[in-house]
Amino acid sequence: MSEIDALEDSNIIISDDMITFVGGNTELESYLQKNNIKEIAEFDASGKVIMPGFVDSHTHFVFAGSREDEYEMRLAGKSYQEIAETGGGIWSTVTNVRQSDKNELKSLAAKKLATFFSYGTTTLEGKSGYGLDIENELKMLDIINSLNSSNEFGIDIVPTFLGAHSIPREMSKESYVDLICNEMIPSVAKAHLSKYIDIFIEKGYFDVNDADRILGEGVKHGLTPRTHIDQFTSMGGTEISLKHGAVSLDHLEVMSDEDIKLMAKYNESAERKTVAGLLPGVSYFLGISYTPGRKLIDAGVPVLIATDFNPGSCMSQNMQLMMSLASTQIKMTAEEIINAVTINPAYSLGLDHKVGSIERGKQADLLIFDMPSYKYLIYNFGVNNLEFVVKKGKFFNVNEITSSLSN
Ligand code: NIG
Ligand code: FE
């Protein structure tokens, strides 16, 4: 977590969408000679900082409508759970998503992507979970897959099936769990709409027994779990997620010391290690406790930081803001934070061979910041220090993206 291998006075060569060289001036000369490269378009990044593109491995970016009315109710004293009980919360977004046609929903999502990108996110995960019936869950996954095949910036997007986000009003929990297991999971797997399966384990949503069935069925169909646990209630989410080989345990705001030990122990022998997903924007937005990230890191558990961008618990696509919160609220160092927004989330998505670091042979996804050192990014908070985003070798000017955004 604490090593980032920062280089100074270095050069990067990009060929098409790939990084083909990283190194100092002498190595550069011999590389150019050896490969008989005579002409090269240069970008002078003297005095700037180049980082790998951010990987946001937990988002709910496909949705319709917004919930600023709930935000106000919370400020007046109502809790997230109380609002959900009276018909707000996830259910209000489900109603909007069901009423939106596919094209409408897709263009709303595409707009959200531009904002992510302007703050440095070049790879992101996106969940279903606002459909809660077959038609609308598949509709959401279709949109995510089609945006992955084609979007304005070439952002890589990984879909996750989150049918078990909440219980739809029209049926009992038991019938809905049956529907997820008997119909939704097989349909998602058959159409290759997602490699991942998620569940919200929480009081009033799904419990450990539901998770055992749903995750078990998902794994049987080739889906890998990444889960929402311990947001408000510590209720056995860690153990059940690990039982099914989850690659990312997210939220963890009220995680117990025992569960931290369980995660660390699991990773000692796990082939694919599990990463703790910190979502500091949720703690900030809902005014709840921050995940014990320091304890997790000190116990040897790798952590990642994600936005959890969604209309109810974190309405922000800004990864740089999450980095600032992880620093001031969780006391993570600049190096830990950089790993937590690049290589660790890439690993949790099974994409660490391709993105998450600046290495020869990886995709050319780079962020160019106008700042004197990498530590400056969390120090100069609340502004966008990003000048250029390079995605698959293509340069985008951040000012131009920002001025084209109208919210
Ligand atoms: O990750 N916790 C559950 N799901 C989302 C919130 C979804 C919503 O409120 O719309 C989350 O926080
Ligand atoms: Fe979430």
Tab-separated table of C-alpha atoms and ligand atoms in Angstrom:
chain	number	residue	atom	x	y	z
A	1	MET	CA	0.000	0.000	0.000
A	2	SER	CA	2.801	2.441	0.786
A	3	GLU	CA	5.020	2.049	-2.288
A	4	ILE	CA	4.263	3.722	-5.592
A	5	ASP	CA	7.600	3.604	-7.389
A	6	ALA	CA	7.489	7.234	-8.534
A	7	LEU	CA	9.960	8.168	-11.290
A	8	GLU	CA	11.535	11.547	-12.024
A	9	ASP	CA	13.038	12.910	-15.257
A	10	SER	CA	11.405	10.173	-17.266
A	11	ASN	CA	9.854	9.614	-20.650
A	12	ILE	CA	6.835	7.645	-21.736
A	13	ILE	CA	6.323	6.446	-25.294
A	14	ILE	CA	2.819	5.694	-26.459
A	15	SER	CA	2.187	3.762	-29.621
A	16	ASP	CA	-1.479	3.628	-30.640
A	17	ASP	CA	-3.289	2.840	-27.409
A	18	MET	CA	-0.376	1.240	-25.554
A	19	ILE	CA	2.573	2.294	-23.422
A	20	THR	CA	5.633	0.943	-25.224
A	21	PHE	CA	8.416	2.561	-23.201
A	22	VAL	CA	8.995	4.093	-19.751
A	23	GLY	CA	12.469	5.263	-18.749
A	24	GLY	CA	15.209	7.876	-18.416
A	25	ASN	CA	16.969	9.848	-21.165
A	26	THR	CA	19.842	7.442	-21.844
A	27	GLU	CA	17.524	4.460	-22.085
A	28	LEU	CA	15.262	6.512	-24.335
A	29	GLU	CA	18.097	7.193	-26.818
A	30	SER	CA	18.984	3.545	-27.137
A	31	TYR	CA	15.319	2.514	-27.351
A	32	LEU	CA	14.710	4.939	-30.229
A	33	GLN	CA	17.855	3.774	-32.018
A	34	LYS	CA	17.219	0.091	-31.505
A	35	ASN	CA	13.674	0.373	-32.808
A	36	ASN	CA	14.695	2.755	-35.580
A	37	ILE	CA	12.177	5.369	-34.454
A	38	LYS	CA	12.968	8.694	-36.164
A	39	GLU	CA	9.818	10.717	-35.837
A	40	ILE	CA	7.762	11.025	-32.756
A	41	ALA	CA	5.114	13.557	-31.700
A	42	GLU	CA	6.263	15.054	-28.409
A	43	PHE	CA	4.297	16.313	-25.447
A	44	ASP	CA	6.467	18.249	-23.009
A	45	ALA	CA	5.294	17.486	-19.479
A	46	SER	CA	8.191	19.215	-17.703
A	47	GLY	CA	7.132	20.410	-14.290
A	48	LYS	CA	3.986	18.320	-14.367
A	49	VAL	CA	2.897	15.095	-12.674
A	50	ILE	CA	1.705	12.081	-14.634
A	51	MET	CA	-0.366	9.418	-12.908
A	52	PRO	CA	-2.240	6.350	-14.112
A	53	GLY	CA	-5.906	7.018	-14.934
A	54	PHE	CA	-8.177	6.473	-11.925
A	55	VAL	CA	-10.133	3.229	-11.676
A	56	ASP	CA	-13.483	3.679	-9.914
A	57	SER	CA	-14.587	0.146	-9.058
A	58	HIS	CA	-17.925	0.904	-7.375
A	59	THR	CA	-20.555	3.099	-9.004
A	60	HIS	CA	-24.280	3.177	-9.760
A	61	PHE	CA	-24.020	5.618	-12.672
A	62	VAL	CA	-27.066	4.436	-14.628
A	63	PHE	CA	-30.156	6.069	-13.155
A	64	ALA	CA	-32.868	8.598	-13.909
A	65	GLY	CA	-34.033	11.518	-11.794
A	66	SER	CA	-32.379	12.923	-8.689
A	67	ARG	CA	-33.125	12.988	-4.954
A	68	GLU	CA	-32.245	16.428	-3.657
A	69	ASP	CA	-35.566	16.449	-1.738
A	70	GLU	CA	-34.315	13.488	0.330
A	71	TYR	CA	-31.037	15.237	0.865
A	72	GLU	CA	-32.938	18.085	2.483
A	73	MET	CA	-34.975	15.675	4.612
A	74	ARG	CA	-31.754	14.181	5.882
A	75	LEU	CA	-30.400	17.596	6.776
A	76	ALA	CA	-33.612	18.161	8.725
A	77	GLY	CA	-32.876	15.030	10.763
A	78	LYS	CA	-34.339	12.014	8.918
A	79	SER	CA	-31.988	9.059	8.395
A	80	TYR	CA	-31.277	7.252	5.104
A	81	GLN	CA	-33.189	4.226	6.447
A	82	GLU	CA	-36.220	6.277	7.596
A	83	ILE	CA	-36.478	7.869	4.162
A	84	ALA	CA	-36.338	4.444	2.509
A	85	GLU	CA	-39.104	3.133	4.784
A	86	THR	CA	-41.478	5.877	3.650
A	87	GLY	CA	-41.100	5.111	-0.077
A	88	GLY	CA	-38.013	7.208	-0.839
A	89	GLY	CA	-34.484	5.915	-1.220
A	90	ILE	CA	-33.615	3.245	-3.769
A	91	TRP	CA	-37.302	2.696	-4.535
A	92	SER	CA	-37.830	6.234	-5.820
A	93	THR	CA	-34.976	5.767	-8.310
A	94	VAL	CA	-36.376	2.356	-9.324
A	95	THR	CA	-39.653	4.059	-10.227
A	96	ASN	CA	-37.801	6.567	-12.412
A	97	VAL	CA	-35.654	3.923	-14.102
A	98	ARG	CA	-38.634	1.710	-14.899
A	99	GLN	CA	-40.372	4.670	-16.517
A	100	SER	CA	-37.383	5.673	-18.669
A	101	ASP	CA	-36.843	4.137	-22.058
A	102	LYS	CA	-33.484	2.681	-22.894
A	103	ASN	CA	-32.206	5.523	-25.069
A	104	GLU	CA	-33.204	8.168	-22.573
A	105	LEU	CA	-31.496	6.272	-19.730
A	106	LYS	CA	-28.421	5.688	-21.844
A	107	SER	CA	-27.977	9.336	-22.735
A	108	LEU	CA	-28.335	10.338	-19.062
A	109	ALA	CA	-25.626	7.801	-18.200
A	110	ALA	CA	-23.340	8.987	-21.011
A	111	LYS	CA	-23.509	12.508	-19.601
A	112	LYS	CA	-22.482	11.246	-16.160
A	113	LEU	CA	-19.479	9.553	-17.780
A	114	ALA	CA	-18.181	12.874	-19.094
A	115	THR	CA	-18.056	14.248	-15.550
A	116	PHE	CA	-16.239	11.145	-14.242
A	117	PHE	CA	-13.712	11.511	-17.046
A	118	SER	CA	-13.107	15.216	-16.446
A	119	TYR	CA	-11.935	14.369	-12.909
A	120	GLY	CA	-9.636	11.585	-14.084
A	121	THR	CA	-11.622	8.340	-14.083
A	122	THR	CA	-10.625	6.290	-17.134
A	123	THR	CA	-12.012	2.900	-16.041
A	124	LEU	CA	-15.178	2.372	-14.075
A	125	GLU	CA	-17.541	-0.244	-12.822
A	126	GLY	CA	-21.293	0.264	-13.047
A	127	LYS	CA	-24.047	-1.668	-11.308
A	128	SER	CA	-27.597	-2.538	-12.189
A	129	GLY	CA	-29.991	-2.532	-9.218
A	130	TYR	CA	-32.538	0.154	-10.046
A	131	GLY	CA	-34.705	-2.173	-12.129
A	132	LEU	CA	-35.562	-4.918	-9.634
A	133	ASP	CA	-37.450	-6.886	-12.266
A	134	ILE	CA	-36.052	-8.925	-15.133
A	135	GLU	CA	-36.834	-6.486	-17.892
A	136	ASN	CA	-35.347	-3.457	-16.167
A	137	GLU	CA	-32.311	-5.178	-14.647
A	138	LEU	CA	-31.402	-6.471	-18.107
A	139	LYS	CA	-32.111	-3.034	-19.562
A	140	MET	CA	-29.572	-1.475	-17.184
A	141	LEU	CA	-26.918	-4.102	-17.929
A	142	ASP	CA	-27.493	-3.669	-21.658
A	143	ILE	CA	-26.898	0.054	-21.344
A	144	ILE	CA	-23.676	-0.479	-19.382
A	145	ASN	CA	-22.401	-3.012	-21.932
A	146	SER	CA	-23.286	-0.834	-24.872
A	147	LEU	CA	-21.584	2.216	-23.294
A	148	ASN	CA	-18.519	0.053	-22.751
A	149	SER	CA	-18.413	-0.856	-26.442
A	150	SER	CA	-18.800	2.760	-27.419
A	151	ASN	CA	-18.570	6.035	-25.499
A	152	GLU	CA	-17.191	9.473	-26.307
A	153	PHE	CA	-13.908	8.976	-24.442
A	154	GLY	CA	-13.286	5.236	-24.769
A	155	ILE	CA	-13.740	4.742	-21.000
A	156	ASP	CA	-13.547	1.058	-20.025
A	157	ILE	CA	-16.732	0.119	-18.183
A	158	VAL	CA	-17.267	-3.096	-16.215
A	159	PRO	CA	-20.862	-4.156	-15.470
A	160	THR	CA	-21.997	-5.738	-12.197
A	161	PHE	CA	-25.361	-7.422	-11.706
A	162	LEU	CA	-26.979	-6.002	-8.536
A	163	GLY	CA	-30.505	-7.424	-8.721
A	164	ALA	CA	-30.267	-7.853	-4.927
A	165	HIS	CA	-30.121	-4.108	-4.265
A	166	SER	CA	-33.527	-3.837	-2.607
A	167	ILE	CA	-36.852	-5.653	-2.453
A	168	PRO	CA	-39.385	-4.475	-5.043
A	169	ARG	CA	-42.697	-3.261	-3.622
A	170	GLU	CA	-44.756	-5.662	-5.736
A	171	MET	CA	-43.539	-8.886	-4.098
A	172	SER	CA	-42.291	-10.505	-0.919
A	173	LYS	CA	-38.593	-10.876	-0.224
A	174	GLU	CA	-38.902	-14.656	-0.550
A	175	SER	CA	-40.424	-14.491	-4.033
A	176	TYR	CA	-37.883	-11.885	-5.100
A	177	VAL	CA	-34.923	-13.994	-3.943
A	178	ASP	CA	-36.471	-16.882	-5.912
A	179	LEU	CA	-36.779	-14.664	-8.976
A	180	ILE	CA	-33.147	-13.545	-8.690
A	181	CYS	CA	-31.892	-17.124	-8.328
A	182	ASN	CA	-34.168	-18.898	-10.778
A	183	GLU	CA	-34.520	-16.333	-13.528
A	184	MET	CA	-32.325	-13.259	-13.269
A	185	ILE	CA	-28.949	-14.911	-12.635
A	186	PRO	CA	-29.398	-17.509	-15.401
A	187	SER	CA	-30.474	-14.782	-17.885
A	188	VAL	CA	-27.550	-12.505	-16.987
A	189	ALA	CA	-25.067	-15.372	-17.276
A	190	LYS	CA	-26.518	-16.769	-20.485
A	191	ALA	CA	-26.335	-13.410	-22.265
A	192	HIS	CA	-22.848	-12.681	-20.787
A	193	LEU	CA	-24.122	-9.369	-19.438
A	194	SER	CA	-21.902	-9.368	-16.341
A	195	LYS	CA	-18.963	-11.164	-14.772
A	196	TYR	CA	-19.820	-9.896	-11.305
A	197	ILE	CA	-22.677	-10.244	-8.844
A	198	ASP	CA	-23.403	-7.879	-5.962
A	199	ILE	CA	-25.848	-7.762	-3.027
A	200	PHE	CA	-26.787	-5.178	-0.371
A	201	ILE	CA	-26.570	-7.029	2.950
A	202	GLU	CA	-28.360	-4.770	5.425
A	203	LYS	CA	-31.316	-4.614	7.823
A	204	GLY	CA	-34.472	-4.146	5.737
A	205	TYR	CA	-32.721	-5.378	2.579
A	206	PHE	CA	-31.012	-8.802	2.363
A	207	ASP	CA	-29.614	-10.939	5.173
A	208	VAL	CA	-26.840	-13.495	5.324
A	209	ASN	CA	-29.137	-16.390	4.365
A	210	ASP	CA	-30.348	-14.554	1.257
A	211	ALA	CA	-26.730	-13.761	0.419
A	212	ASP	CA	-25.736	-17.398	0.784
A	213	ARG	CA	-28.367	-18.406	-1.779
A	214	ILE	CA	-27.878	-15.518	-4.205
A	215	LEU	CA	-24.078	-15.472	-4.188
A	216	GLY	CA	-23.981	-19.275	-4.314
A	217	GLU	CA	-26.241	-19.293	-7.361
A	218	GLY	CA	-24.192	-16.508	-8.967
A	219	VAL	CA	-20.932	-18.408	-8.485
A	220	LYS	CA	-22.559	-21.527	-9.948
A	221	HIS	CA	-23.247	-19.470	-13.061
A	222	GLY	CA	-19.698	-18.128	-13.258
A	223	LEU	CA	-20.311	-14.745	-11.604
A	224	THR	CA	-17.813	-13.432	-9.030
A	225	PRO	CA	-19.153	-11.603	-5.961
A	226	ARG	CA	-18.318	-8.032	-4.917
A	227	THR	CA	-20.604	-6.959	-2.080
A	228	HIS	CA	-22.181	-4.069	-0.147
A	229	ILE	CA	-21.720	-4.896	3.557
A	230	ASP	CA	-21.524	-3.286	7.004
A	231	GLN	CA	-22.854	0.105	5.884
A	232	PHE	CA	-25.199	0.644	8.855
A	233	THR	CA	-25.254	-2.805	10.497
A	234	SER	CA	-22.561	-5.390	11.154
A	235	MET	CA	-24.419	-8.636	10.445
A	236	GLY	CA	-22.049	-11.275	9.102
A	237	GLY	CA	-21.499	-9.853	5.625
A	238	THR	CA	-17.743	-10.420	5.680
A	239	GLU	CA	-17.926	-14.130	6.401
A	240	ILE	CA	-20.614	-14.874	3.833
A	241	SER	CA	-18.918	-12.771	1.133
A	242	LEU	CA	-15.595	-14.530	1.699
A	243	LYS	CA	-17.299	-17.929	1.708
A	244	HIS	CA	-18.267	-17.217	-1.909
A	245	GLY	CA	-14.892	-15.778	-2.935
A	246	ALA	CA	-15.817	-12.080	-3.121
A	247	VAL	CA	-13.061	-9.970	-4.701
A	248	SER	CA	-14.168	-6.699	-3.130
A	249	LEU	CA	-16.017	-6.036	0.145
A	250	ASP	CA	-17.347	-2.501	-0.014
A	251	HIS	CA	-18.679	0.138	2.431
A	252	LEU	CA	-17.518	-1.382	5.767
A	253	GLU	CA	-18.384	1.799	7.687
A	254	VAL	CA	-19.251	-0.218	10.819
A	255	MET	CA	-16.876	-3.142	10.289
A	256	SER	CA	-15.750	-4.941	13.455
A	257	ASP	CA	-12.160	-5.721	14.448
A	258	GLU	CA	-12.981	-9.452	14.181
A	259	ASP	CA	-14.098	-9.037	10.581
A	260	ILE	CA	-10.909	-7.126	9.739
A	261	LYS	CA	-8.943	-10.098	11.086
A	262	LEU	CA	-11.116	-12.473	9.057
A	263	MET	CA	-10.317	-10.579	5.848
A	264	ALA	CA	-6.592	-10.507	6.577
A	265	LYS	CA	-6.597	-14.231	7.345
A	266	TYR	CA	-8.540	-15.045	4.176
A	267	ASN	CA	-5.976	-13.209	2.066
A	268	GLU	CA	-3.099	-15.255	3.490
A	269	SER	CA	-4.179	-18.215	1.392
A	270	ALA	CA	-6.607	-16.812	-1.207
A	271	GLU	CA	-5.565	-17.146	-4.824
A	272	ARG	CA	-7.507	-14.024	-5.747
A	273	LYS	CA	-7.188	-11.710	-2.770
A	274	THR	CA	-10.100	-9.639	-1.617
A	275	VAL	CA	-9.830	-5.846	-1.449
A	276	ALA	CA	-11.622	-3.602	1.069
A	277	GLY	CA	-13.617	-0.949	-0.786
A	278	LEU	CA	-13.633	2.383	1.038
A	279	LEU	CA	-16.366	4.804	-0.006
A	280	PRO	CA	-15.539	7.973	1.946
A	281	GLY	CA	-17.974	10.060	-0.118
A	282	VAL	CA	-20.858	8.074	1.413
A	283	SER	CA	-19.708	8.822	4.967
A	284	TYR	CA	-19.363	12.486	4.061
A	285	PHE	CA	-22.712	12.716	2.253
A	286	LEU	CA	-24.774	10.732	4.803
A	287	GLY	CA	-22.882	11.938	7.868
A	288	ILE	CA	-22.051	8.412	9.033
A	289	SER	CA	-18.782	6.978	10.312
A	290	TYR	CA	-15.786	6.459	8.026
A	291	THR	CA	-14.544	2.951	7.261
A	292	PRO	CA	-11.612	1.946	9.496
A	293	GLY	CA	-9.218	2.063	6.547
A	294	ARG	CA	-6.168	2.623	8.743
A	295	LYS	CA	-6.895	-0.557	10.710
A	296	LEU	CA	-7.472	-2.518	7.505
A	297	ILE	CA	-4.176	-1.367	5.989
A	298	ASP	CA	-2.305	-1.995	9.224
A	299	ALA	CA	-3.752	-5.533	9.274
A	300	GLY	CA	-2.325	-6.081	5.776
A	301	VAL	CA	-5.607	-5.870	3.841
A	302	PRO	CA	-5.320	-4.098	0.476
A	303	VAL	CA	-7.798	-1.238	0.160
A	304	LEU	CA	-9.358	0.637	-2.719
A	305	ILE	CA	-11.213	3.939	-2.782
A	306	ALA	CA	-14.304	4.372	-4.968
A	307	THR	CA	-16.959	7.055	-5.357
A	308	ASP	CA	-20.066	4.816	-5.055
A	309	PHE	CA	-21.594	7.525	-7.274
A	310	ASN	CA	-25.406	7.218	-6.902
A	311	PRO	CA	-28.344	9.591	-6.313
A	312	GLY	CA	-28.975	8.560	-2.683
A	313	SER	CA	-25.752	8.101	-0.756
A	314	CYS	CA	-23.033	9.856	-2.783
A	315	MET	CA	-23.931	12.233	-5.587
A	316	SER	CA	-20.378	12.884	-6.783
A	317	GLN	CA	-18.250	11.498	-9.608
A	318	ASN	CA	-15.142	13.267	-8.355
A	319	MET	CA	-12.417	10.777	-7.451
A	320	GLN	CA	-10.077	13.616	-6.406
A	321	LEU	CA	-12.575	14.601	-3.706
A	322	MET	CA	-12.660	10.988	-2.429
A	323	MET	CA	-8.853	11.077	-2.249
A	324	SER	CA	-8.975	14.220	-0.141
A	325	LEU	CA	-11.529	12.631	2.229
A	326	ALA	CA	-9.426	9.472	2.553
A	327	SER	CA	-6.538	11.655	3.571
A	328	THR	CA	-8.196	13.954	6.105
A	329	GLN	CA	-10.781	11.502	7.484
A	330	ILE	CA	-9.155	8.074	7.191
A	331	LYS	CA	-5.553	9.299	7.609
A	332	MET	CA	-4.218	7.500	4.573
A	333	THR	CA	-0.923	8.682	3.082
A	334	ALA	CA	-0.615	10.078	-0.460
A	335	GLU	CA	1.044	6.844	-1.613
A	336	GLU	CA	-1.660	4.615	-0.082
A	337	ILE	CA	-4.335	6.779	-1.659
A	338	ILE	CA	-2.744	6.613	-5.111
A	339	ASN	CA	-2.581	2.806	-4.958
A	340	ALA	CA	-6.179	2.766	-3.730
A	341	VAL	CA	-7.476	4.627	-6.801
A	342	THR	CA	-5.343	2.885	-9.444
A	343	ILE	CA	-3.766	-0.565	-9.216
A	344	ASN	CA	-5.861	-1.967	-6.328
A	345	PRO	CA	-9.279	-1.303	-7.879
A	346	ALA	CA	-7.854	-2.536	-11.206
A	347	TYR	CA	-6.890	-5.769	-9.441
A	348	SER	CA	-10.363	-6.105	-7.908
A	349	LEU	CA	-11.856	-5.834	-11.407
A	350	GLY	CA	-9.385	-8.339	-12.856
A	351	LEU	CA	-7.921	-5.587	-15.061
A	352	ASP	CA	-4.515	-5.089	-13.443
A	353	HIS	CA	-2.759	-6.596	-16.476
A	354	LYS	CA	-4.132	-3.740	-18.567
A	355	VAL	CA	-4.732	-0.621	-16.445
A	356	GLY	CA	-3.854	0.854	-13.036
A	357	SER	CA	-0.150	1.656	-13.490
A	358	ILE	CA	2.245	3.261	-15.953
A	359	GLU	CA	4.148	0.282	-17.319
A	360	ARG	CA	5.317	-0.900	-20.666
A	361	GLY	CA	2.693	-3.159	-22.208
A	362	LYS	CA	-0.231	-1.537	-20.418
A	363	GLN	CA	-2.932	0.584	-21.975
A	364	ALA	CA	-1.984	4.273	-22.279
A	365	ASP	CA	-4.413	5.695	-19.689
A	366	LEU	CA	-2.675	8.688	-18.121
A	367	LEU	CA	-3.543	11.799	-16.148
A	368	ILE	CA	-1.442	14.924	-16.606
A	369	PHE	CA	-1.626	17.317	-13.672
A	370	ASP	CA	-0.221	20.803	-13.514
A	371	MET	CA	1.317	20.544	-10.036
A	372	PRO	CA	4.772	20.346	-8.490
A	373	SER	CA	4.528	16.893	-6.864
A	374	TYR	CA	2.131	13.977	-6.529
A	375	LYS	CA	1.585	14.853	-2.873
A	376	TYR	CA	0.142	18.195	-4.029
A	377	LEU	CA	-3.052	16.525	-5.302
A	378	ILE	CA	-4.590	15.839	-1.883
A	379	TYR	CA	-3.134	19.058	-0.464
A	380	ASN	CA	-4.774	21.376	-3.023
A	381	PHE	CA	-8.300	20.034	-2.452
A	382	GLY	CA	-11.671	20.988	-3.898
A	383	VAL	CA	-10.324	22.081	-7.285
A	384	ASN	CA	-9.565	20.165	-10.454
A	385	ASN	CA	-5.801	20.088	-10.957
A	386	LEU	CA	-6.130	17.911	-14.034
A	387	GLU	CA	-5.011	19.357	-17.392
A	388	PHE	CA	-5.147	16.414	-19.794
A	389	VAL	CA	-6.605	12.935	-19.702
A	390	VAL	CA	-4.994	10.425	-22.029
A	391	LYS	CA	-7.289	7.502	-22.742
A	392	LYS	CA	-6.047	4.613	-24.885
A	393	GLY	CA	-3.372	6.970	-26.204
A	394	LYS	CA	-5.765	9.762	-27.124
A	395	PHE	CA	-5.336	13.208	-25.505
A	396	PHE	CA	-8.344	15.075	-24.073
A	397	ASN	CA	-8.122	18.637	-22.764
A	398	VAL	CA	-9.986	18.835	-19.437
A	399	ASN	CA	-11.000	22.482	-19.864
A	400	GLU	CA	-12.679	21.597	-23.124
A	401	ILE	CA	-14.609	18.704	-21.569
A	402	THR	CA	-15.648	20.844	-18.613
A	403	SER	CA	-16.897	23.697	-20.767
A	404	SER	CA	-18.933	21.287	-22.893
A	405	LEU	CA	-20.724	19.947	-19.808
A	406	SER	CA	-24.047	21.475	-18.976
A	407	ASN	CA	-25.760	19.798	-16.070
B	1	NIG	O1	-23.997	1.872	-2.282
B	1	NIG	N1	-26.195	1.005	-0.090
B	1	NIG	C1	-26.866	0.666	-1.050
B	1	NIG	N2	-26.804	1.147	-2.293
B	1	NIG	C2	-26.239	2.398	-2.660
B	1	NIG	C3	-27.180	3.523	-2.480
B	1	NIG	C4	-28.254	3.465	-3.482
B	1	NIG	C5	-29.271	4.567	-3.371
B	1	NIG	O2	-29.507	5.145	-2.295
B	1	NIG	O3	-29.869	4.841	-4.421
B	1	NIG	C6	-24.928	2.585	-1.929
B	1	NIG	O4	-24.801	3.385	-0.993
B	2	FE	FE	-23.016	1.151	-3.825
